[in-house]
PDB file of C-alpha atoms in Angstrom:
ATOM      1  CA  MET A  21       0.000   0.000   0.000  1.00 50.00           C
ATOM      2  CA  THR A  22       2.615   2.518   1.103  1.00 57.00           C
ATOM      3  CA  SER A  23       5.024   1.579  -1.664  1.00 65.00           C
ATOM      4  CA  SER A  24       2.298   1.527  -4.318  1.00 88.00           C
ATOM      5  CA  ILE A  25       1.394   5.155  -3.694  1.00 94.00           C
ATOM      6  CA  LEU A  26       4.970   6.334  -3.222  1.00 95.00           C
ATOM      7  CA  LEU A  27       5.780   6.640  -6.926  1.00 96.00           C
ATOM      8  CA  PRO A  28       2.452   8.312  -7.808  1.00 97.00           C
ATOM      9  CA  LEU A  29       3.092  10.819  -4.995  1.00 97.00           C
ATOM     10  CA  LEU A  30       6.684  11.410  -6.096  1.00 97.00           C
ATOM     11  CA  GLY A  31       5.664  11.747  -9.752  1.00 98.00           C
ATOM     12  CA  GLY A  32       2.899  14.128  -8.767  1.00 98.00           C
ATOM     13  CA  ALA A  33       5.349  16.184  -6.709  1.00 98.00           C
ATOM     14  CA  LEU A  34       7.612  16.490  -9.768  1.00 98.00           C
ATOM     15  CA  ILE A  35       4.637  17.696 -11.824  1.00 98.00           C
ATOM     16  CA  GLY A  36       3.888  20.294  -9.134  1.00 98.00           C
ATOM     17  CA  LEU A  37       7.553  21.307  -9.131  1.00 98.00           C
ATOM     18  CA  SER A  38       7.557  21.668 -12.917  1.00 98.00           C
ATOM     19  CA  ALA A  39       4.442  23.858 -12.814  1.00 98.00           C
ATOM     20  CA  SER A  40       6.048  25.972 -10.076  1.00 98.00           C
ATOM     21  CA  LEU A  41       9.265  26.396 -12.053  1.00 98.00           C
ATOM     22  CA  LEU A  42       7.349  27.554 -15.130  1.00 98.00           C
ATOM     23  CA  LEU A  43       5.366  30.026 -13.025  1.00 98.00           C
ATOM     24  CA  LEU A  44       8.434  31.349 -11.202  1.00 98.00           C
ATOM     25  CA  ALA A  45      10.645  31.667 -14.278  1.00 98.00           C
ATOM     26  CA  ASN A  46       8.214  32.530 -17.079  1.00 97.00           C
ATOM     27  CA  GLY A  47       5.005  33.528 -15.313  1.00 97.00           C
ATOM     28  CA  ARG A  48       3.176  30.826 -17.224  1.00 96.00           C
ATOM     29  CA  VAL A  49       0.619  28.192 -16.317  1.00 96.00           C
ATOM     30  CA  ALA A  50       1.766  24.632 -17.060  1.00 96.00           C
ATOM     31  CA  GLY A  51      -1.424  23.555 -18.773  1.00 96.00           C
ATOM     32  CA  ILE A  52      -0.336  21.207 -21.528  1.00 97.00           C
ATOM     33  CA  SER A  53      -3.309  21.703 -23.857  1.00 97.00           C
ATOM     34  CA  GLY A  54      -2.876  25.491 -23.656  1.00 96.00           C
ATOM     35  CA  VAL A  55       0.926  25.583 -23.855  1.00 97.00           C
ATOM     36  CA  VAL A  56       1.073  23.284 -26.877  1.00 97.00           C
ATOM     37  CA  GLY A  57      -2.352  23.939 -28.435  1.00 96.00           C
ATOM     38  CA  SER A  58      -1.640  27.676 -28.675  1.00 95.00           C
ATOM     39  CA  LEU A  59       1.126  26.832 -31.152  1.00 96.00           C
ATOM     40  CA  LEU A  60      -1.654  26.429 -33.723  1.00 96.00           C
ATOM     41  CA  ALA A  61      -2.496  30.138 -33.323  1.00 93.00           C
ATOM     42  CA  PRO A  62       1.028  31.462 -32.921  1.00 93.00           C
ATOM     43  CA  VAL A  63       1.619  34.918 -31.492  1.00 93.00           C
ATOM     44  CA  ARG A  64       4.907  36.621 -32.337  1.00 92.00           C
ATOM     45  CA  GLY A  65       7.377  36.396 -29.461  1.00 90.00           C
ATOM     46  CA  ASP A  66       5.308  33.731 -27.740  1.00 93.00           C
ATOM     47  CA  VAL A  67       6.350  30.649 -29.648  1.00 96.00           C
ATOM     48  CA  ALA A  68       9.855  29.597 -28.579  1.00 96.00           C
ATOM     49  CA  TRP A  69       9.111  28.731 -24.950  1.00 97.00           C
ATOM     50  CA  ARG A  70       6.083  26.677 -26.018  1.00 97.00           C
ATOM     51  CA  VAL A  71       8.156  24.707 -28.550  1.00 98.00           C
ATOM     52  CA  LEU A  72      10.882  24.191 -25.942  1.00 98.00           C
ATOM     53  CA  PHE A  73       8.381  22.990 -23.342  1.00 98.00           C
ATOM     54  CA  PHE A  74       7.075  20.489 -25.912  1.00 98.00           C
ATOM     55  CA  ALA A  75      10.671  19.487 -26.673  1.00 98.00           C
ATOM     56  CA  GLY A  76      11.237  19.047 -22.938  1.00 98.00           C
ATOM     57  CA  LEU A  77       8.265  16.690 -22.714  1.00 98.00           C
ATOM     58  CA  LEU A  78       9.630  14.653 -25.624  1.00 98.00           C
ATOM     59  CA  SER A  79      13.146  14.627 -24.134  1.00 98.00           C
ATOM     60  CA  GLY A  80      11.746  13.506 -20.807  1.00 98.00           C
ATOM     61  CA  GLY A  81       9.848  10.795 -22.663  1.00 98.00           C
ATOM     62  CA  LEU A  82      13.044   9.632 -24.375  1.00 98.00           C
ATOM     63  CA  LEU A  83      14.867   9.607 -21.044  1.00 98.00           C
ATOM     64  CA  LEU A  84      12.077   7.528 -19.490  1.00 98.00           C
ATOM     65  CA  ALA A  85      12.077   5.085 -22.400  1.00 97.00           C
ATOM     66  CA  TRP A  86      15.813   4.666 -21.877  1.00 97.00           C
ATOM     67  CA  VAL A  87      16.119   4.365 -18.092  1.00 96.00           C
ATOM     68  CA  ARG A  88      12.614   3.165 -17.172  1.00 96.00           C
ATOM     69  CA  PRO A  89      11.003   1.515 -20.218  1.00 95.00           C
ATOM     70  CA  GLY A  90       8.303   0.009 -18.001  1.00 95.00           C
ATOM     71  CA  SER A  91       6.785   3.503 -17.789  1.00 96.00           C
ATOM     72  CA  PHE A  92       5.187   2.805 -21.156  1.00 97.00           C
ATOM     73  CA  PRO A  93       2.905  -0.038 -22.225  1.00 95.00           C
ATOM     74  CA  ALA A  94       4.422  -2.924 -24.156  1.00 91.00           C
ATOM     75  CA  PRO A  95       4.298  -2.309 -27.927  1.00 84.00           C
ATOM     76  CA  SER A  96       1.214  -3.698 -29.588  1.00 81.00           C
ATOM     77  CA  THR A  97      -0.531  -3.274 -32.909  1.00 80.00           C
ATOM     78  CA  PRO A  98      -4.073  -2.040 -32.410  1.00 78.00           C
ATOM     79  CA  SER A  99      -6.924  -3.501 -34.431  1.00 86.00           C
ATOM     80  CA  ALA A 100      -8.740  -1.403 -37.040  1.00 84.00           C
ATOM     81  CA  GLY A 101     -11.456  -0.735 -34.481  1.00 85.00           C
ATOM     82  CA  GLY A 102      -8.812   0.253 -31.958  1.00 90.00           C
ATOM     83  CA  LEU A 103      -7.358   2.737 -34.435  1.00 93.00           C
ATOM     84  CA  TRP A 104     -10.690   4.493 -34.957  1.00 95.00           C
ATOM     85  CA  LEU A 105     -11.149   4.556 -31.205  1.00 96.00           C
ATOM     86  CA  LEU A 106      -7.781   6.320 -30.878  1.00 96.00           C
ATOM     87  CA  VAL A 107      -8.747   8.839 -33.583  1.00 97.00           C
ATOM     88  CA  GLY A 108     -12.026   9.580 -31.814  1.00 98.00           C
ATOM     89  CA  ALA A 109     -10.353   9.777 -28.416  1.00 98.00           C
ATOM     90  CA  GLY A 110      -7.653  12.126 -29.739  1.00 98.00           C
ATOM     91  CA  LEU A 111     -10.203  14.414 -31.406  1.00 98.00           C
ATOM     92  CA  LEU A 112     -12.311  14.594 -28.236  1.00 98.00           C
ATOM     93  CA  VAL A 113      -9.306  15.200 -25.984  1.00 98.00           C
ATOM     94  CA  GLY A 114      -7.958  17.947 -28.264  1.00 98.00           C
ATOM     95  CA  PHE A 115     -11.295  19.632 -28.996  1.00 98.00           C
ATOM     96  CA  GLY A 116     -12.657  19.339 -25.466  1.00 98.00           C
ATOM     97  CA  SER A 117      -9.548  20.528 -23.654  1.00 98.00           C
ATOM     98  CA  ARG A 118      -9.191  23.606 -25.870  1.00 97.00           C
ATOM     99  CA  LEU A 119     -12.895  24.479 -25.725  1.00 97.00           C
ATOM    100  CA  GLY A 120     -12.828  23.990 -21.951  1.00 97.00           C
ATOM    101  CA  ASN A 121      -9.598  26.022 -21.634  1.00 95.00           C
ATOM    102  CA  GLY A 122      -7.602  23.270 -19.985  1.00 96.00           C
ATOM    103  CA  CYS A 123      -6.970  19.634 -19.262  1.00 95.00           C
ATOM    104  CA  THR A 124      -5.747  17.510 -16.378  1.00 96.00           C
ATOM    105  CA  SER A 125      -2.718  19.753 -15.820  1.00 96.00           C
ATOM    106  CA  GLY A 126      -4.135  23.243 -16.355  1.00 96.00           C
ATOM    107  CA  HIS A 127      -7.393  22.718 -14.472  1.00 97.00           C
ATOM    108  CA  GLY A 128      -6.632  19.602 -12.399  1.00 96.00           C
ATOM    109  CA  VAL A 129      -3.271  20.716 -11.020  1.00 96.00           C
ATOM    110  CA  CYS A 130      -2.659  24.437 -11.580  1.00 96.00           C
ATOM    111  CA  GLY A 131      -6.269  25.610 -11.339  1.00 96.00           C
ATOM    112  CA  ILE A 132      -7.167  23.605  -8.259  1.00 96.00           C
ATOM    113  CA  SER A 133      -3.892  24.700  -6.604  1.00 96.00           C
ATOM    114  CA  ARG A 134      -5.094  28.297  -6.701  1.00 95.00           C
ATOM    115  CA  GLY A 135      -8.638  27.358  -5.687  1.00 94.00           C
ATOM    116  CA  SER A 136     -10.241  28.375  -8.985  1.00 95.00           C
ATOM    117  CA  VAL A 137     -13.956  27.569  -9.042  1.00 95.00           C
ATOM    118  CA  ARG A 138     -13.847  27.250 -12.827  1.00 96.00           C
ATOM    119  CA  SER A 139     -11.030  24.705 -12.638  1.00 97.00           C
ATOM    120  CA  ILE A 140     -12.680  22.728  -9.852  1.00 97.00           C
ATOM    121  CA  SER A 141     -15.884  22.575 -11.916  1.00 97.00           C
ATOM    122  CA  ALA A 142     -13.962  21.562 -15.030  1.00 98.00           C
ATOM    123  CA  THR A 143     -12.029  18.843 -13.167  1.00 98.00           C
ATOM    124  CA  LEU A 144     -15.169  17.387 -11.582  1.00 98.00           C
ATOM    125  CA  THR A 145     -16.793  17.402 -15.037  1.00 98.00           C
ATOM    126  CA  PHE A 146     -14.033  15.600 -16.932  1.00 98.00           C
ATOM    127  CA  MET A 147     -13.526  13.137 -14.092  1.00 98.00           C
ATOM    128  CA  ALA A 148     -17.254  12.367 -14.144  1.00 98.00           C
ATOM    129  CA  THR A 149     -17.488  11.866 -17.921  1.00 98.00           C
ATOM    130  CA  GLY A 150     -14.223   9.889 -17.888  1.00 98.00           C
ATOM    131  CA  VAL A 151     -15.571   7.552 -15.203  1.00 98.00           C
ATOM    132  CA  LEU A 152     -18.902   7.276 -17.030  1.00 98.00           C
ATOM    133  CA  THR A 153     -17.178   6.481 -20.341  1.00 98.00           C
ATOM    134  CA  VAL A 154     -15.043   3.728 -18.816  1.00 97.00           C
ATOM    135  CA  PHE A 155     -18.121   2.374 -17.049  1.00 97.00           C
ATOM    136  CA  LEU A 156     -20.068   2.202 -20.328  1.00 97.00           C
ATOM    137  CA  VAL A 157     -17.163   0.678 -22.271  1.00 96.00           C
ATOM    138  CA  ARG A 158     -16.191  -1.910 -19.666  1.00 94.00           C
ATOM    139  CA  HIS A 159     -19.428  -2.814 -17.938  1.00 94.00           C
ATOM    140  CA  VAL A 160     -22.324  -2.019 -20.268  1.00 94.00           C
ATOM    141  CA  LEU A 161     -21.309  -2.340 -23.933  1.00 85.00           C
TER     142      LEU A 161
ATOM    143  CA  MET B 154      16.506  32.445 -24.477  1.00 82.00           C
ATOM    144  CA  ARG B 155      16.177  32.169 -20.705  1.00 92.00           C
ATOM    145  CA  THR B 156      12.430  31.557 -20.963  1.00 94.00           C
ATOM    146  CA  SER B 157      13.143  28.809 -23.484  1.00 95.00           C
ATOM    147  CA  LEU B 158      15.635  27.092 -21.193  1.00 96.00           C
ATOM    148  CA  SER B 159      13.312  27.211 -18.192  1.00 98.00           C
ATOM    149  CA  ALA B 160      10.430  25.930 -20.327  1.00 98.00           C
ATOM    150  CA  PHE B 161      12.615  23.081 -21.623  1.00 98.00           C
ATOM    151  CA  LEU B 162      13.649  22.109 -18.088  1.00 98.00           C
ATOM    152  CA  SER B 163      10.063  22.382 -16.898  1.00 98.00           C
ATOM    153  CA  GLY B 164       8.937  20.097 -19.744  1.00 98.00           C
ATOM    154  CA  ILE B 165      11.543  17.476 -18.859  1.00 98.00           C
ATOM    155  CA  ILE B 166      10.580  17.480 -15.161  1.00 98.00           C
ATOM    156  CA  PHE B 167       6.895  17.310 -16.100  1.00 98.00           C
ATOM    157  CA  ALA B 168       7.472  14.284 -18.353  1.00 98.00           C
ATOM    158  CA  LEU B 169       9.586  12.483 -15.730  1.00 98.00           C
ATOM    159  CA  GLY B 170       6.862  13.120 -13.160  1.00 98.00           C
ATOM    160  CA  LEU B 171       4.196  11.681 -15.458  1.00 98.00           C
ATOM    161  CA  GLY B 172       6.333   8.602 -16.150  1.00 98.00           C
ATOM    162  CA  LEU B 173       7.208   7.891 -12.504  1.00 97.00           C
ATOM    163  CA  ALA B 174       3.588   8.451 -11.503  1.00 97.00           C
ATOM    164  CA  GLY B 175       2.341   5.815 -13.942  1.00 96.00           C
ATOM    165  CA  MET B 176       0.362   8.289 -16.070  1.00 97.00           C
ATOM    166  CA  THR B 177       2.110   7.240 -19.288  1.00 97.00           C
ATOM    167  CA  ASP B 178       0.474   3.805 -19.222  1.00 97.00           C
ATOM    168  CA  PRO B 179      -3.179   4.133 -20.288  1.00 96.00           C
ATOM    169  CA  ALA B 180      -3.976   0.871 -18.468  1.00 96.00           C
ATOM    170  CA  ASN B 181      -3.290   2.694 -15.169  1.00 96.00           C
ATOM    171  CA  VAL B 182      -5.456   5.649 -16.194  1.00 97.00           C
ATOM    172  CA  LEU B 183      -8.369   3.472 -17.276  1.00 97.00           C
ATOM    173  CA  GLY B 184      -8.003   1.433 -14.075  1.00 97.00           C
ATOM    174  CA  PHE B 185      -8.237   4.671 -12.104  1.00 97.00           C
ATOM    175  CA  LEU B 186     -11.378   5.771 -13.949  1.00 98.00           C
ATOM    176  CA  ASP B 187     -12.979   2.320 -13.548  1.00 97.00           C
ATOM    177  CA  ILE B 188     -14.484   2.877 -10.110  1.00 95.00           C
ATOM    178  CA  ALA B 189     -17.154   0.220 -10.733  1.00 93.00           C
ATOM    179  CA  GLY B 190     -14.534  -2.427 -11.486  1.00 92.00           C
ATOM    180  CA  ASP B 191     -11.287  -3.312  -9.730  1.00 91.00           C
ATOM    181  CA  TRP B 192     -10.606   0.330  -8.891  1.00 93.00           C
ATOM    182  CA  ASP B 193      -6.952   1.390  -9.053  1.00 93.00           C
ATOM    183  CA  TYR B 194      -6.901   4.370  -6.695  1.00 93.00           C
ATOM    184  CA  ARG B 195      -3.172   5.085  -7.050  1.00 94.00           C
ATOM    185  CA  LEU B 196      -3.408   7.868  -9.611  1.00 95.00           C
ATOM    186  CA  ALA B 197      -5.444   9.988  -7.196  1.00 95.00           C
ATOM    187  CA  PHE B 198      -2.141  10.487  -5.387  1.00 96.00           C
ATOM    188  CA  VAL B 199      -0.557  11.954  -8.533  1.00 97.00           C
ATOM    189  CA  MET B 200      -2.969  14.855  -8.574  1.00 96.00           C
ATOM    190  CA  GLY B 201      -2.766  15.048  -4.780  1.00 97.00           C
ATOM    191  CA  GLY B 202       1.033  15.252  -4.812  1.00 97.00           C
ATOM    192  CA  ALA B 203       1.092  17.776  -7.642  1.00 98.00           C
ATOM    193  CA  ILE B 204      -1.500  20.036  -6.011  1.00 98.00           C
ATOM    194  CA  ALA B 205       0.215  19.809  -2.611  1.00 98.00           C
ATOM    195  CA  VAL B 206       3.559  20.939  -4.027  1.00 98.00           C
ATOM    196  CA  HIS B 207       2.186  23.599  -6.360  1.00 98.00           C
ATOM    197  CA  ALA B 208      -0.286  25.002  -3.822  1.00 98.00           C
ATOM    198  CA  ALA B 209       2.560  25.270  -1.276  1.00 98.00           C
ATOM    199  CA  LEU B 210       4.997  26.957  -3.680  1.00 98.00           C
ATOM    200  CA  ARG B 211       2.560  29.335  -5.430  1.00 97.00           C
ATOM    201  CA  PRO B 212       2.238  31.814  -2.537  1.00 96.00           C
ATOM    202  CA  LEU B 213       6.030  31.935  -2.185  1.00 97.00           C
ATOM    203  CA  ILE B 214       6.439  32.572  -5.916  1.00 97.00           C
ATOM    204  CA  HIS B 215       3.797  35.300  -5.835  1.00 96.00           C
ATOM    205  CA  ARG B 216       5.723  37.170  -3.140  1.00 96.00           C
ATOM    206  CA  ARG B 217       7.852  38.379  -6.020  1.00 96.00           C
ATOM    207  CA  ALA B 218       6.651  41.398  -7.965  1.00 95.00           C
ATOM    208  CA  GLN B 219       7.225  39.584 -11.231  1.00 96.00           C
ATOM    209  CA  PRO B 220       8.536  36.277 -12.609  1.00 97.00           C
ATOM    210  CA  LEU B 221      12.290  35.825 -13.041  1.00 97.00           C
ATOM    211  CA  PHE B 222      12.331  36.134 -16.817  1.00 96.00           C
ATOM    212  CA  ALA B 223       9.007  37.797 -17.618  1.00 95.00           C
ATOM    213  CA  THR B 224       7.213  41.010 -16.756  1.00 94.00           C
ATOM    214  CA  LYS B 225       4.017  39.707 -15.196  1.00 94.00           C
ATOM    215  CA  PHE B 226       2.261  36.786 -13.613  1.00 95.00           C
ATOM    216  CA  PRO B 227      -0.834  35.386 -15.342  1.00 92.00           C
ATOM    217  CA  ALA B 228      -4.127  37.102 -14.609  1.00 88.00           C
ATOM    218  CA  PHE B 229      -7.278  35.020 -14.424  1.00 86.00           C
ATOM    219  CA  PRO B 230     -10.770  36.244 -15.201  1.00 77.00           C
ATOM    220  CA  ALA B 231     -12.947  36.065 -12.107  1.00 78.00           C
ATOM    221  CA  SER B 232     -15.696  34.532 -14.193  1.00 85.00           C
ATOM    222  CA  LYS B 233     -17.970  31.697 -13.195  1.00 91.00           C
ATOM    223  CA  PRO B 234     -18.083  28.319 -14.914  1.00 94.00           C
ATOM    224  CA  ASP B 235     -19.906  28.669 -18.234  1.00 94.00           C
ATOM    225  CA  ALA B 236     -21.326  26.295 -20.834  1.00 95.00           C
ATOM    226  CA  LYS B 237     -18.157  26.361 -22.946  1.00 95.00           C
ATOM    227  CA  LEU B 238     -16.010  25.311 -19.978  1.00 97.00           C
ATOM    228  CA  LEU B 239     -18.339  22.514 -18.935  1.00 98.00           C
ATOM    229  CA  VAL B 240     -19.130  21.168 -22.422  1.00 98.00           C
ATOM    230  CA  GLY B 241     -15.448  21.225 -23.365  1.00 98.00           C
ATOM    231  CA  SER B 242     -14.421  19.500 -20.142  1.00 98.00           C
ATOM    232  CA  ALA B 243     -17.175  16.892 -20.551  1.00 98.00           C
ATOM    233  CA  LEU B 244     -15.998  16.052 -24.100  1.00 98.00           C
ATOM    234  CA  PHE B 245     -12.391  15.943 -22.938  1.00 98.00           C
ATOM    235  CA  GLY B 246     -13.355  13.464 -20.219  1.00 98.00           C
ATOM    236  CA  VAL B 247     -15.061  11.186 -22.746  1.00 98.00           C
ATOM    237  CA  GLY B 248     -11.929  11.139 -24.904  1.00 98.00           C
ATOM    238  CA  TRP B 249      -9.765  10.545 -21.820  1.00 98.00           C
ATOM    239  CA  GLY B 250     -11.948   7.600 -20.820  1.00 98.00           C
ATOM    240  CA  LEU B 251     -11.871   6.132 -24.343  1.00 97.00           C
ATOM    241  CA  GLY B 252      -8.118   6.254 -24.902  1.00 96.00           C
ATOM    242  CA  GLY B 253      -6.585   6.600 -21.447  1.00 97.00           C
ATOM    243  CA  TYR B 254      -4.466   9.529 -22.634  1.00 97.00           C
ATOM    244  CA  CYS B 255      -4.687  13.190 -21.685  1.00 97.00           C
ATOM    245  CA  PRO B 256      -2.433  15.704 -23.504  1.00 98.00           C
ATOM    246  CA  GLY B 257       0.687  15.575 -21.257  1.00 98.00           C
ATOM    247  CA  PRO B 258       1.136  11.798 -21.175  1.00 98.00           C
ATOM    248  CA  ALA B 259       0.266  11.562 -24.884  1.00 98.00           C
ATOM    249  CA  LEU B 260       3.003  14.029 -25.876  1.00 98.00           C
ATOM    250  CA  THR B 261       5.503  12.429 -23.475  1.00 98.00           C
ATOM    251  CA  SER B 262       4.740   8.954 -24.854  1.00 98.00           C
ATOM    252  CA  LEU B 263       5.049  10.212 -28.429  1.00 97.00           C
ATOM    253  CA  ALA B 264       8.817  10.126 -27.808  1.00 96.00           C
ATOM    254  CA  THR B 265       8.703   6.323 -27.865  1.00 96.00           C
ATOM    255  CA  GLY B 266       7.309   6.401 -31.408  1.00 94.00           C
ATOM    256  CA  ALA B 267       4.716   3.805 -30.371  1.00 94.00           C
ATOM    257  CA  PHE B 268       2.080   3.344 -33.054  1.00 93.00           C
ATOM    258  CA  PRO B 269      -1.006   4.308 -30.988  1.00 94.00           C
ATOM    259  CA  LEU B 270       0.515   7.728 -30.264  1.00 96.00           C
ATOM    260  CA  LEU B 271       1.259   8.310 -33.944  1.00 96.00           C
ATOM    261  CA  VAL B 272      -2.519   8.069 -34.391  1.00 96.00           C
ATOM    262  CA  PHE B 273      -3.702   9.723 -31.173  1.00 97.00           C
ATOM    263  CA  VAL B 274      -1.472  12.825 -31.177  1.00 98.00           C
ATOM    264  CA  PRO B 275      -2.290  14.042 -34.725  1.00 98.00           C
ATOM    265  CA  ALA B 276      -5.993  13.513 -33.941  1.00 98.00           C
ATOM    266  CA  MET B 277      -5.526  15.545 -30.750  1.00 98.00           C
ATOM    267  CA  PHE B 278      -3.922  18.394 -32.699  1.00 98.00           C
ATOM    268  CA  ALA B 279      -6.806  18.249 -35.180  1.00 98.00           C
ATOM    269  CA  GLY B 280      -9.093  18.604 -32.154  1.00 98.00           C
ATOM    270  CA  PHE B 281      -7.084  21.614 -30.893  1.00 98.00           C
ATOM    271  CA  TYR B 282      -7.476  23.212 -34.306  1.00 97.00           C
ATOM    272  CA  LEU B 283     -11.188  22.442 -34.601  1.00 97.00           C
ATOM    273  CA  ALA B 284     -11.803  24.081 -31.220  1.00 97.00           C
ATOM    274  CA  GLN B 285     -10.028  27.230 -32.440  1.00 95.00           C
ATOM    275  CA  VAL B 286     -12.110  27.323 -35.618  1.00 95.00           C
ATOM    276  CA  VAL B 287     -15.363  26.835 -33.712  1.00 93.00           C
ATOM    277  CA  GLN B 288     -14.486  29.514 -31.159  1.00 91.00           C
ATOM    278  CA  ALA B 289     -13.352  31.954 -33.843  1.00 88.00           C
ATOM    279  CA  ARG B 290     -16.693  31.544 -35.620  1.00 85.00           C
ATOM    280  CA  SER B 291     -18.807  31.847 -32.499  1.00 78.00           C
ATOM    281  CA  CYS B 292     -17.106  34.940 -31.066  1.00 67.00           C
ATOM    282  CA  VAL B 293     -17.311  38.222 -32.935  1.00 53.00           C
ATOM    283  CA  GLY B 294     -13.903  39.761 -33.204  1.00 50.00           C
ATOM    284  CA  ALA B 295     -12.092  36.679 -31.984  1.00 48.00           C
ATOM    285  CA  PRO B 296      -8.776  36.000 -33.708  1.00 51.00           C
ATOM    286  CA  ARG B 297      -8.845  33.616 -36.612  1.00 50.00           C
ATOM    287  CA  PRO B 298      -6.582  30.598 -36.304  1.00 52.00           C
ATOM    288  CA  GLY B 299      -3.179  31.110 -37.821  1.00 51.00           C
ATOM    289  CA  THR B 300      -3.239  34.902 -37.811  1.00 49.00           C
ATOM    290  CA  PRO B 301      -0.759  36.556 -35.488  1.00 49.00           C
ATOM    291  CA  ARG B 302      -2.443  38.301 -32.588  1.00 47.00           C
ATOM    292  CA  VAL B 303       0.174  40.910 -31.889  1.00 47.00           C
ATOM    293  CA  GLY B 304      -0.339  42.460 -28.495  1.00 45.00           C
ATOM    294  CA  ALA B 305      -3.009  39.968 -27.574  1.00 44.00           C
ATOM    295  CA  THR B 306      -2.816  38.097 -24.320  1.00 46.00           C
ATOM    296  CA  PRO B 307      -1.961  34.517 -25.197  1.00 45.00           C
ATOM    297  CA  ALA B 308      -4.380  31.866 -24.029  1.00 46.00           C
ATOM    298  CA  GLN B 309      -3.125  29.657 -21.251  1.00 46.00           C
TER     299      GLN B 309
END
């Protein structure tokens, strides 16, 4: 029990540290959908840090794949149905998080940390529809 | 330059945190969302740990008049939750529950070149773009996607 929550806690603490660093250094909110999604509507002078944050995520991913490959699921080839599911999931995640002005990081971590009512509402909403979706997929369909 | 370096470092730490926390394996995420099944509660501690650290450090950071490498801290509208926020979040949650990926873990996992991410991430960017188009059409005077908004406050 204690050991099984230790890594989630430590990983979460690193995420909180990362968000704090970005706020302290750049005065920016570490909301992934906003940081990266805004690259599709670039504003002059506001592009480089977003690209570098994205590059940091990818570099961190490479580092993880090298030193801790178990962080990622074992490679598998999804079925045709699985592919369409991924397309639909990606579209919904991208569209929804931009329309709702944030995702798990922007609302769930940064927004809740400052006690934002909007972010608390958003987090409760996406948690609820996420739970409902998994319930329908796993226990009803 | 300095803002780029700090953003790069922040991105690396963020990705390492996601990986250690178990967020980069969709099986963990779906297990966490499956409260009616064999519920895997562990990921609740990811958000808990992140909020604890960030909520503790924020007030210290805001003692400064301005960020280290920028002129101002972000300002947030004191608005209430609206339909756009709730509908968007609801759709995001459905996608999260279908694939087990939210944006951070998806972009971090893209580094592995695993096939599912080569499908999911482009679809996610298409979703980002669609949301911009829809919002540009529904708001009078809102910036059109792709046009530089010089002097505008960038969205967070």
